Structure formats: structure tokens, C-alpha cells
Amino acid sequence: MINQIWKHFQRPECGWDPVPEEYAERYAKREFSALDIALVDEVAAWAGGLNGKTLLDLGGGPGQYAIEFARRGARVHWHDISENYLKVYQREAGIGKLTTASTLGYMDDATGEYDVVFNRVCWYYCVSDGAFARKVVSLVRPGGAGYLIINTDRYLENAWQRMPPLQRLKQKLFYALNDRFSLKVGHIMPSHRKIERLFRAMPLQSLETGYRGEMTMVRFRR
Ligand SMILES: C[S@@+](CC[C@H](N)C(=O)[O-])C[C@H]1O[C@@H](n2cnc3c(N)ncnc32)[C@H](O)[C@@H]1O
């Protein structure tokens, strides 16, 4: 509810961008050089190959994964809220002479149906975990594949340890409110268990969940 109200006022189409240009460039530099090729291989294998497939990179950021998927023959659609990331993505894709499709907007409002939907380390920006899980599945065409890397409680345990006590207390309170009562205030990360429960409740052909380092991995076929 509170997140929904913020979303109403913070509109990317009116020039609102949560990511400063300087931060976008810094993140891009770091992430392009740290691209996880093993993850790209896993997504490709799970999708049964990428060549000719339509792929949505939801919350694609600077586009390091979108670009690698496109290099492997996917018809990539990048969707993100940040115009500053869009500029980086278009510049980098242009260097590789890749055709790009892109839309600016909230992940929660993405539309279309794709052979593959990819979402990496931005789940916590969604307005509501339950609605977003349903949205992600709806974006995959029947028979298509979803692949998600999500920050959850294993990631949070480490983050909490680095926080000053008062901030930690506040974060834990918001975490519990979201996890137990689905009252989400701000960009709170969900628990691994909640993510599993949300996807298990949906009619999917197959579903696998697990950990990838300190992140939760979810992959499914619709
Ligand atoms: C940590 S970055 C991850 C970017 C990219 N997926 C990656 O793997 O590096 C989080 C991304 O989420 C985007 N983002 C934040 N809030 C969003 C929202 N409500 N809807 C769409 N994208 C959002 C940011 O602009 C940023 O690109």
C-alpha cells in the first residue's frame, strides 16, 4: 500500500530516476567486468538454448546480461526504471552492434509474453512479493522458462551484521512485517522460504529453487 503510493508519485516517464548517472557508470564498470558467464550458460541450458528466443531482462540495469544473451542469439528486451542505465545499455549494445529493444518503467508494470524471463538482484524493488511472483510467471509464455536470482535472508544475514544497531532493528522489523504479514514498506528483501512458497503455489510445469552463493535461485518452466 505504502509502496503503491510512492510508485504513483515517482514516475520514470516524468523524468524520475532513482539511479544517479555517476552511480550507473560505476556499477556498470564493475558489473561488466564481473559478468558471470556460468550463470549465462545455466540460463541458456535451462531455456533449451537462446538462439532466436525472445528474452526479457527484467530490471536489466546496465545490460551486461542482456548484451551477453543477445550475443548468443536471443531477441532481448531490456526493461528497467532507470534512464541512466538505459543510456549505458544502449551505448554498450551499440558498441557490440546489437539490436536493442527497451522499455522504461516499473518491473511490476512490464507487459508481454516471452520465451525466457530473466531477473537478477532486483526482486526487492517490487511493490509486493506476491503480485510480482504472479507477474513474472505471466510474462513467460506457456512452455517458456523463467530464471531468477534473488537477494533473500542469506544475503541479509551478512548485510545486517554490517549495520549500526538501530538501523538493523528497523530493517529486521520491516523484514518481519513483509515476511509474516506481507506488509511491505520500502525495498525489503523476502525470505528464501517465502519465495519458494509463492512459486510453489503457481501452476508450473517444473520448478527448481536453491542457492547460488548467498542468493536464492528460482527457475521454472511454465
Ligand atoms: C542491483 S541492480 C541489478 C541490475 C541487473 N539486473 C544486474 O544483474 O546487474 C537493480 C536494478 O533494478 C532497477 N530497478 C530498481 N527499482 C526498479 C523498479 N521498481 N522497476 C524496475 N527496475 C527497477 C535499477 O534501476 C537497477 O537496474
PDB file of C-alpha atoms and ligand atoms in Angstrom:
ATOM      1  CA  MET A   1       0.000   0.000   0.000  1.00  0.00           C
ATOM      2  CA  ILE A   2       2.729   2.483   1.035  1.00  0.00           C
ATOM      3  CA  ASN A   3       4.932   1.351  -1.850  1.00  0.00           C
ATOM      4  CA  GLN A   4       1.962   1.690  -4.176  1.00  0.00           C
ATOM      5  CA  ILE A   5       1.535   5.337  -3.094  1.00  0.00           C
ATOM      6  CA  TRP A   6       5.226   6.122  -3.691  1.00  0.00           C
ATOM      7  CA  LYS A   7       5.001   4.477  -7.100  1.00  0.00           C
ATOM      8  CA  HIS A   8       2.176   6.796  -8.011  1.00  0.00           C
ATOM      9  CA  PHE A   9       4.373   9.868  -7.473  1.00  0.00           C
ATOM     10  CA  GLN A  10       7.724   8.532  -8.680  1.00  0.00           C
ATOM     11  CA  ARG A  11       7.169   8.217 -12.420  1.00  0.00           C
ATOM     12  CA  PRO A  12      10.055   7.435 -14.792  1.00  0.00           C
ATOM     13  CA  GLU A  13       8.062   8.889 -17.718  1.00  0.00           C
ATOM     14  CA  CYS A  14       8.149  12.242 -15.857  1.00  0.00           C
ATOM     15  CA  GLY A  15      11.937  12.118 -15.557  1.00  0.00           C
ATOM     16  CA  TRP A  16      12.188  10.417 -12.159  1.00  0.00           C
ATOM     17  CA  ASP A  17      15.284   8.204 -11.992  1.00  0.00           C
ATOM     18  CA  PRO A  18      16.367   6.544  -8.719  1.00  0.00           C
ATOM     19  CA  VAL A  19      19.873   5.911 -10.076  1.00  0.00           C
ATOM     20  CA  PRO A  20      22.295   8.850 -10.421  1.00  0.00           C
ATOM     21  CA  GLU A  21      24.347   8.893 -13.620  1.00  0.00           C
ATOM     22  CA  GLU A  22      27.652   8.618 -11.790  1.00  0.00           C
ATOM     23  CA  TYR A  23      26.452   5.560  -9.826  1.00  0.00           C
ATOM     24  CA  ALA A  24      25.115   3.920 -13.004  1.00  0.00           C
ATOM     25  CA  GLU A  25      28.506   4.291 -14.689  1.00  0.00           C
ATOM     26  CA  ARG A  26      30.372   2.958 -11.644  1.00  0.00           C
ATOM     27  CA  TYR A  27      28.047  -0.049 -11.257  1.00  0.00           C
ATOM     28  CA  ALA A  28      28.262  -0.756 -14.982  1.00  0.00           C
ATOM     29  CA  LYS A  29      32.056  -0.744 -14.959  1.00  0.00           C
ATOM     30  CA  ARG A  30      32.173  -3.152 -12.059  1.00  0.00           C
ATOM     31  CA  GLU A  31      29.441  -5.466 -13.305  1.00  0.00           C
ATOM     32  CA  PHE A  32      30.561  -5.723 -16.944  1.00  0.00           C
ATOM     33  CA  SER A  33      33.949  -6.920 -15.759  1.00  0.00           C
ATOM     34  CA  ALA A  34      32.381  -9.323 -13.237  1.00  0.00           C
ATOM     35  CA  LEU A  35      29.887 -10.870 -15.681  1.00  0.00           C
ATOM     36  CA  ASP A  36      29.064 -14.404 -14.519  1.00  0.00           C
ATOM     37  CA  ILE A  37      29.403 -16.454 -17.691  1.00  0.00           C
ATOM     38  CA  ALA A  38      28.499 -19.640 -15.816  1.00  0.00           C
ATOM     39  CA  LEU A  39      25.137 -18.049 -14.988  1.00  0.00           C
ATOM     40  CA  VAL A  40      24.564 -17.161 -18.648  1.00  0.00           C
ATOM     41  CA  ASP A  41      25.363 -20.792 -19.565  1.00  0.00           C
ATOM     42  CA  GLU A  42      22.895 -22.030 -16.940  1.00  0.00           C
ATOM     43  CA  VAL A  43      20.127 -19.760 -18.219  1.00  0.00           C
ATOM     44  CA  ALA A  44      20.816 -20.892 -21.787  1.00  0.00           C
ATOM     45  CA  ALA A  45      20.728 -24.557 -20.766  1.00  0.00           C
ATOM     46  CA  TRP A  46      17.533 -24.113 -18.734  1.00  0.00           C
ATOM     47  CA  ALA A  47      15.872 -22.330 -21.677  1.00  0.00           C
ATOM     48  CA  GLY A  48      16.953 -25.092 -24.087  1.00  0.00           C
ATOM     49  CA  GLY A  49      19.193 -22.660 -25.985  1.00  0.00           C
ATOM     50  CA  LEU A  50      18.811 -18.944 -26.612  1.00  0.00           C
ATOM     51  CA  ASN A  51      19.142 -18.610 -30.352  1.00  0.00           C
ATOM     52  CA  GLY A  52      16.030 -16.954 -31.803  1.00  0.00           C
ATOM     53  CA  LYS A  53      14.251 -16.877 -28.433  1.00  0.00           C
ATOM     54  CA  THR A  54      12.576 -13.780 -27.058  1.00  0.00           C
ATOM     55  CA  LEU A  55      14.084 -12.887 -23.673  1.00  0.00           C
ATOM     56  CA  LEU A  56      13.013 -10.253 -21.189  1.00  0.00           C
ATOM     57  CA  ASP A  57      15.715  -8.923 -18.854  1.00  0.00           C
ATOM     58  CA  LEU A  58      13.535  -7.501 -16.120  1.00  0.00           C
ATOM     59  CA  GLY A  59      15.401  -4.823 -14.166  1.00  0.00           C
ATOM     60  CA  GLY A  60      18.274  -5.183 -16.623  1.00  0.00           C
ATOM     61  CA  GLY A  61      20.427  -2.352 -15.203  1.00  0.00           C
ATOM     62  CA  PRO A  62      23.468  -1.562 -17.383  1.00  0.00           C
ATOM     63  CA  GLY A  63      22.603  -4.552 -19.553  1.00  0.00           C
ATOM     64  CA  GLN A  64      25.644  -6.749 -19.068  1.00  0.00           C
ATOM     65  CA  TYR A  65      23.455  -9.894 -19.121  1.00  0.00           C
ATOM     66  CA  ALA A  66      21.058  -8.578 -21.769  1.00  0.00           C
ATOM     67  CA  ILE A  67      24.018  -7.979 -24.079  1.00  0.00           C
ATOM     68  CA  GLU A  68      25.514 -11.413 -23.486  1.00  0.00           C
ATOM     69  CA  PHE A  69      22.121 -13.058 -24.124  1.00  0.00           C
ATOM     70  CA  ALA A  70      21.815 -11.053 -27.358  1.00  0.00           C
ATOM     71  CA  ARG A  71      25.314 -12.155 -28.417  1.00  0.00           C
ATOM     72  CA  ARG A  72      24.060 -15.703 -28.060  1.00  0.00           C
ATOM     73  CA  GLY A  73      21.226 -15.036 -30.465  1.00  0.00           C
ATOM     74  CA  ALA A  74      18.349 -14.123 -28.129  1.00  0.00           C
ATOM     75  CA  ARG A  75      15.966 -11.329 -29.139  1.00  0.00           C
ATOM     76  CA  VAL A  76      16.381  -9.355 -25.957  1.00  0.00           C
ATOM     77  CA  HIS A  77      14.013  -6.872 -24.419  1.00  0.00           C
ATOM     78  CA  TRP A  78      15.524  -4.792 -21.606  1.00  0.00           C
ATOM     79  CA  HIS A  79      13.138  -3.298 -19.054  1.00  0.00           C
ATOM     80  CA  ASP A  80      14.210  -1.105 -16.149  1.00  0.00           C
ATOM     81  CA  ILE A  81      13.164   2.015 -14.309  1.00  0.00           C
ATOM     82  CA  SER A  82      16.382   3.961 -14.829  1.00  0.00           C
ATOM     83  CA  GLU A  83      17.058   6.164 -17.825  1.00  0.00           C
ATOM     84  CA  ASN A  84      20.678   6.473 -16.726  1.00  0.00           C
ATOM     85  CA  TYR A  85      21.042   2.689 -17.011  1.00  0.00           C
ATOM     86  CA  LEU A  86      19.201   2.777 -20.332  1.00  0.00           C
ATOM     87  CA  LYS A  87      21.851   5.164 -21.702  1.00  0.00           C
ATOM     88  CA  VAL A  88      24.629   2.825 -20.558  1.00  0.00           C
ATOM     89  CA  TYR A  89      22.831  -0.194 -22.012  1.00  0.00           C
ATOM     90  CA  GLN A  90      22.243   1.461 -25.394  1.00  0.00           C
ATOM     91  CA  ARG A  91      25.835   2.661 -25.576  1.00  0.00           C
ATOM     92  CA  GLU A  92      27.290  -0.770 -24.705  1.00  0.00           C
ATOM     93  CA  ALA A  93      24.890  -2.637 -27.001  1.00  0.00           C
ATOM     94  CA  GLY A  94      25.785  -0.166 -29.770  1.00  0.00           C
ATOM     95  CA  ILE A  95      29.482  -0.976 -29.374  1.00  0.00           C
ATOM     96  CA  GLY A  96      28.647  -4.636 -29.991  1.00  0.00           C
ATOM     97  CA  LYS A  97      26.349  -3.584 -32.888  1.00  0.00           C
ATOM     98  CA  LEU A  98      23.441  -5.388 -31.241  1.00  0.00           C
ATOM     99  CA  THR A  99      19.830  -4.540 -31.959  1.00  0.00           C
ATOM    100  CA  THR A 100      18.178  -3.475 -28.748  1.00  0.00           C
ATOM    101  CA  ALA A 101      14.613  -3.253 -27.557  1.00  0.00           C
ATOM    102  CA  SER A 102      13.925  -1.462 -24.335  1.00  0.00           C
ATOM    103  CA  THR A 103      11.211  -0.005 -22.168  1.00  0.00           C
ATOM    104  CA  LEU A 104      11.428   2.250 -19.150  1.00  0.00           C
ATOM    105  CA  GLY A 105       9.099   1.519 -16.279  1.00  0.00           C
ATOM    106  CA  TYR A 106       8.377  -0.351 -13.085  1.00  0.00           C
ATOM    107  CA  MET A 107       9.095  -4.084 -13.140  1.00  0.00           C
ATOM    108  CA  ASP A 108       5.620  -4.579 -11.744  1.00  0.00           C
ATOM    109  CA  ASP A 109       4.150  -2.998 -14.899  1.00  0.00           C
ATOM    110  CA  ALA A 110       6.113  -4.954 -17.525  1.00  0.00           C
ATOM    111  CA  THR A 111       3.962  -6.424 -20.275  1.00  0.00           C
ATOM    112  CA  GLY A 112       4.206  -9.065 -22.988  1.00  0.00           C
ATOM    113  CA  GLU A 113       4.977 -12.779 -23.182  1.00  0.00           C
ATOM    114  CA  TYR A 114       8.483 -14.090 -23.682  1.00  0.00           C
ATOM    115  CA  ASP A 115      10.227 -17.417 -24.212  1.00  0.00           C
ATOM    116  CA  VAL A 116      12.569 -16.544 -21.348  1.00  0.00           C
ATOM    117  CA  VAL A 117      12.303 -14.113 -18.439  1.00  0.00           C
ATOM    118  CA  PHE A 118      15.465 -13.246 -16.526  1.00  0.00           C
ATOM    119  CA  ASN A 119      15.569 -11.224 -13.315  1.00  0.00           C
ATOM    120  CA  ARG A 120      18.759 -10.712 -11.340  1.00  0.00           C
ATOM    121  CA  VAL A 121      19.300  -8.977  -7.982  1.00  0.00           C
ATOM    122  CA  CYS A 122      16.390  -6.568  -8.177  1.00  0.00           C
ATOM    123  CA  TRP A 123      13.377  -8.535  -6.900  1.00  0.00           C
ATOM    124  CA  TYR A 124      13.332  -6.437  -3.709  1.00  0.00           C
ATOM    125  CA  TYR A 125      12.352  -3.322  -5.686  1.00  0.00           C
ATOM    126  CA  CYS A 126       8.934  -4.804  -6.471  1.00  0.00           C
ATOM    127  CA  VAL A 127       5.881  -3.306  -4.819  1.00  0.00           C
ATOM    128  CA  SER A 128       4.593  -6.627  -3.447  1.00  0.00           C
ATOM    129  CA  ASP A 129       6.237 -10.072  -3.481  1.00  0.00           C
ATOM    130  CA  GLY A 130       3.018 -11.998  -4.171  1.00  0.00           C
ATOM    131  CA  ALA A 131       1.861  -9.783  -7.030  1.00  0.00           C
ATOM    132  CA  PHE A 132       5.348  -9.704  -8.528  1.00  0.00           C
ATOM    133  CA  ALA A 133       5.720 -13.501  -8.461  1.00  0.00           C
ATOM    134  CA  ARG A 134       2.454 -13.755 -10.415  1.00  0.00           C
ATOM    135  CA  LYS A 135       3.634 -11.011 -12.788  1.00  0.00           C
ATOM    136  CA  VAL A 136       6.919 -12.792 -13.508  1.00  0.00           C
ATOM    137  CA  VAL A 137       5.106 -16.046 -14.334  1.00  0.00           C
ATOM    138  CA  SER A 138       2.579 -14.213 -16.529  1.00  0.00           C
ATOM    139  CA  LEU A 139       5.444 -12.725 -18.578  1.00  0.00           C
ATOM    140  CA  VAL A 140       6.627 -16.212 -19.565  1.00  0.00           C
ATOM    141  CA  ARG A 141       4.725 -17.815 -22.431  1.00  0.00           C
ATOM    142  CA  PRO A 142       3.274 -21.261 -21.702  1.00  0.00           C
ATOM    143  CA  GLY A 143       6.154 -23.694 -22.195  1.00  0.00           C
ATOM    144  CA  GLY A 144       8.717 -20.906 -21.695  1.00  0.00           C
ATOM    145  CA  ALA A 145      11.293 -20.533 -18.933  1.00  0.00           C
ATOM    146  CA  GLY A 146      11.972 -18.204 -16.017  1.00  0.00           C
ATOM    147  CA  TYR A 147      15.335 -17.726 -14.293  1.00  0.00           C
ATOM    148  CA  LEU A 148      15.675 -15.542 -11.206  1.00  0.00           C
ATOM    149  CA  ILE A 149      18.487 -14.617  -8.851  1.00  0.00           C
ATOM    150  CA  ILE A 150      17.025 -13.043  -5.718  1.00  0.00           C
ATOM    151  CA  ASN A 151      18.514 -11.416  -2.620  1.00  0.00           C
ATOM    152  CA  THR A 152      16.894 -13.127   0.367  1.00  0.00           C
ATOM    153  CA  ASP A 153      17.644 -13.837   4.042  1.00  0.00           C
ATOM    154  CA  ARG A 154      21.045 -15.461   3.492  1.00  0.00           C
ATOM    155  CA  TYR A 155      22.204 -12.228   1.844  1.00  0.00           C
ATOM    156  CA  LEU A 156      20.503 -10.187   4.576  1.00  0.00           C
ATOM    157  CA  GLU A 157      22.233 -12.033   7.434  1.00  0.00           C
ATOM    158  CA  ASN A 158      25.546 -10.651   6.178  1.00  0.00           C
ATOM    159  CA  ALA A 159      24.157  -7.185   5.433  1.00  0.00           C
ATOM    160  CA  TRP A 160      22.581  -6.915   8.881  1.00  0.00           C
ATOM    161  CA  GLN A 161      25.893  -7.673  10.581  1.00  0.00           C
ATOM    162  CA  ARG A 162      27.429  -4.593   8.964  1.00  0.00           C
ATOM    163  CA  MET A 163      24.603  -2.242  10.031  1.00  0.00           C
ATOM    164  CA  PRO A 164      24.546   0.027  13.094  1.00  0.00           C
ATOM    165  CA  PRO A 165      22.231  -1.476  15.790  1.00  0.00           C
ATOM    166  CA  LEU A 166      19.279   0.915  15.337  1.00  0.00           C
ATOM    167  CA  GLN A 167      19.232   0.554  11.577  1.00  0.00           C
ATOM    168  CA  ARG A 168      19.472  -3.245  11.977  1.00  0.00           C
ATOM    169  CA  LEU A 169      16.496  -3.240  14.319  1.00  0.00           C
ATOM    170  CA  LYS A 170      14.411  -1.168  11.891  1.00  0.00           C
ATOM    171  CA  GLN A 171      15.344  -3.397   8.963  1.00  0.00           C
ATOM    172  CA  LYS A 172      14.512  -6.549  10.919  1.00  0.00           C
ATOM    173  CA  LEU A 173      11.139  -5.115  11.861  1.00  0.00           C
ATOM    174  CA  PHE A 174      10.304  -4.264   8.239  1.00  0.00           C
ATOM    175  CA  TYR A 175      11.573  -7.693   7.163  1.00  0.00           C
ATOM    176  CA  ALA A 176       9.272  -9.432   9.652  1.00  0.00           C
ATOM    177  CA  LEU A 177       6.281  -7.294   8.633  1.00  0.00           C
ATOM    178  CA  ASN A 178       6.783  -8.246   4.995  1.00  0.00           C
ATOM    179  CA  ASP A 179       7.611 -11.873   5.639  1.00  0.00           C
ATOM    180  CA  ARG A 180       4.833 -12.664   8.109  1.00  0.00           C
ATOM    181  CA  PHE A 181       2.061 -10.261   7.082  1.00  0.00           C
ATOM    182  CA  SER A 182       3.046  -9.181   3.535  1.00  0.00           C
ATOM    183  CA  LEU A 183       3.137  -5.546   4.655  1.00  0.00           C
ATOM    184  CA  LYS A 184       5.974  -4.282   2.504  1.00  0.00           C
ATOM    185  CA  VAL A 185       7.459  -0.872   3.268  1.00  0.00           C
ATOM    186  CA  GLY A 186      10.360   0.095   1.033  1.00  0.00           C
ATOM    187  CA  HIS A 187      12.795  -2.267  -0.668  1.00  0.00           C
ATOM    188  CA  ILE A 188      12.682  -5.117   1.798  1.00  0.00           C
ATOM    189  CA  MET A 189      14.172  -8.449   0.781  1.00  0.00           C
ATOM    190  CA  PRO A 190      11.965 -11.515   1.220  1.00  0.00           C
ATOM    191  CA  SER A 191      12.940 -14.806   2.838  1.00  0.00           C
ATOM    192  CA  HIS A 192      14.006 -17.788   0.740  1.00  0.00           C
ATOM    193  CA  ARG A 193      11.075 -19.696   2.243  1.00  0.00           C
ATOM    194  CA  LYS A 194       8.548 -17.067   1.162  1.00  0.00           C
ATOM    195  CA  ILE A 195       9.868 -17.080  -2.403  1.00  0.00           C
ATOM    196  CA  GLU A 196       9.614 -20.892  -2.525  1.00  0.00           C
ATOM    197  CA  ARG A 197       6.075 -20.778  -1.158  1.00  0.00           C
ATOM    198  CA  LEU A 198       4.958 -18.162  -3.699  1.00  0.00           C
ATOM    199  CA  PHE A 199       6.249 -20.118  -6.692  1.00  0.00           C
ATOM    200  CA  ARG A 200       5.054 -23.489  -5.390  1.00  0.00           C
ATOM    201  CA  ALA A 201       1.531 -22.062  -5.267  1.00  0.00           C
ATOM    202  CA  MET A 202       1.551 -21.450  -9.007  1.00  0.00           C
ATOM    203  CA  PRO A 203       0.655 -23.894 -11.770  1.00  0.00           C
ATOM    204  CA  LEU A 204       4.084 -24.509 -13.297  1.00  0.00           C
ATOM    205  CA  GLN A 205       5.354 -27.415 -15.380  1.00  0.00           C
ATOM    206  CA  SER A 206       8.503 -27.543 -13.297  1.00  0.00           C
ATOM    207  CA  LEU A 207      10.151 -25.551 -10.551  1.00  0.00           C
ATOM    208  CA  GLU A 208      13.620 -25.674  -9.010  1.00  0.00           C
ATOM    209  CA  THR A 209      14.823 -23.494  -6.167  1.00  0.00           C
ATOM    210  CA  GLY A 210      18.162 -23.366  -4.405  1.00  0.00           C
ATOM    211  CA  TYR A 211      21.061 -21.114  -3.570  1.00  0.00           C
ATOM    212  CA  ARG A 212      23.656 -19.545  -5.796  1.00  0.00           C
ATOM    213  CA  GLY A 213      26.222 -18.269  -3.319  1.00  0.00           C
ATOM    214  CA  GLU A 214      24.269 -16.072  -0.916  1.00  0.00           C
ATOM    215  CA  MET A 215      21.426 -15.551  -3.402  1.00  0.00           C
ATOM    216  CA  THR A 216      18.253 -17.513  -3.931  1.00  0.00           C
ATOM    217  CA  MET A 217      17.909 -19.094  -7.368  1.00  0.00           C
ATOM    218  CA  VAL A 218      14.482 -19.842  -8.828  1.00  0.00           C
ATOM    219  CA  ARG A 219      13.985 -21.409 -12.208  1.00  0.00           C
ATOM    220  CA  PHE A 220      10.765 -22.666 -13.658  1.00  0.00           C
ATOM    221  CA  ARG A 221       9.000 -23.740 -16.800  1.00  0.00           C
ATOM    222  CA  ARG A 222       5.509 -22.506 -17.236  1.00  0.00           C
TER     223      ARG A 222
HETATM  224  C1  LIG B   1      21.242  -4.124  -8.342  1.00  0.00           C
HETATM  225  S1  LIG B   1      20.686  -3.548  -9.891  1.00  0.00           S
HETATM  226  C2  LIG B   1      20.638  -5.045 -10.823  1.00  0.00           C
HETATM  227  C3  LIG B   1      20.759  -4.778 -12.276  1.00  0.00           C
HETATM  228  C4  LIG B   1      20.927  -6.019 -13.147  1.00  0.00           C
HETATM  229  N1  LIG B   1      19.772  -6.876 -13.094  1.00  0.00           N
HETATM  230  C5  LIG B   1      22.164  -6.794 -12.763  1.00  0.00           C
HETATM  231  O1  LIG B   1      22.090  -8.029 -12.725  1.00  0.00           O
HETATM  232  O2  LIG B   1      23.212  -6.194 -12.550  1.00  0.00           O
HETATM  233  C6  LIG B   1      18.964  -3.224  -9.602  1.00  0.00           C
HETATM  234  C7  LIG B   1      18.232  -2.741 -10.839  1.00  0.00           C
HETATM  235  O3  LIG B   1      16.849  -2.599 -10.574  1.00  0.00           O
HETATM  236  C8  LIG B   1      16.393  -1.430 -11.209  1.00  0.00           C
HETATM  237  N2  LIG B   1      15.174  -1.029 -10.522  1.00  0.00           N
HETATM  238  C9  LIG B   1      15.040  -0.530  -9.279  1.00  0.00           C
HETATM  239  N3  LIG B   1      13.750  -0.347  -8.982  1.00  0.00           N
HETATM  240  C10 LIG B   1      13.062  -0.771 -10.070  1.00  0.00           C
HETATM  241  C11 LIG B   1      11.675  -0.853 -10.362  1.00  0.00           C
HETATM  242  N4  LIG B   1      10.771  -0.519  -9.487  1.00  0.00           N
HETATM  243  N5  LIG B   1      11.312  -1.328 -11.572  1.00  0.00           N
HETATM  244  C12 LIG B   1      12.252  -1.662 -12.484  1.00  0.00           C
HETATM  245  N6  LIG B   1      13.573  -1.654 -12.241  1.00  0.00           N
HETATM  246  C13 LIG B   1      13.965  -1.192 -11.050  1.00  0.00           C
HETATM  247  C14 LIG B   1      17.536  -0.447 -11.059  1.00  0.00           C
HETATM  248  O4  LIG B   1      17.433   0.613 -11.956  1.00  0.00           O
HETATM  249  C15 LIG B   1      18.697  -1.400 -11.346  1.00  0.00           C
HETATM  250  O5  LIG B   1      18.918  -1.505 -12.707  1.00  0.00           O
END
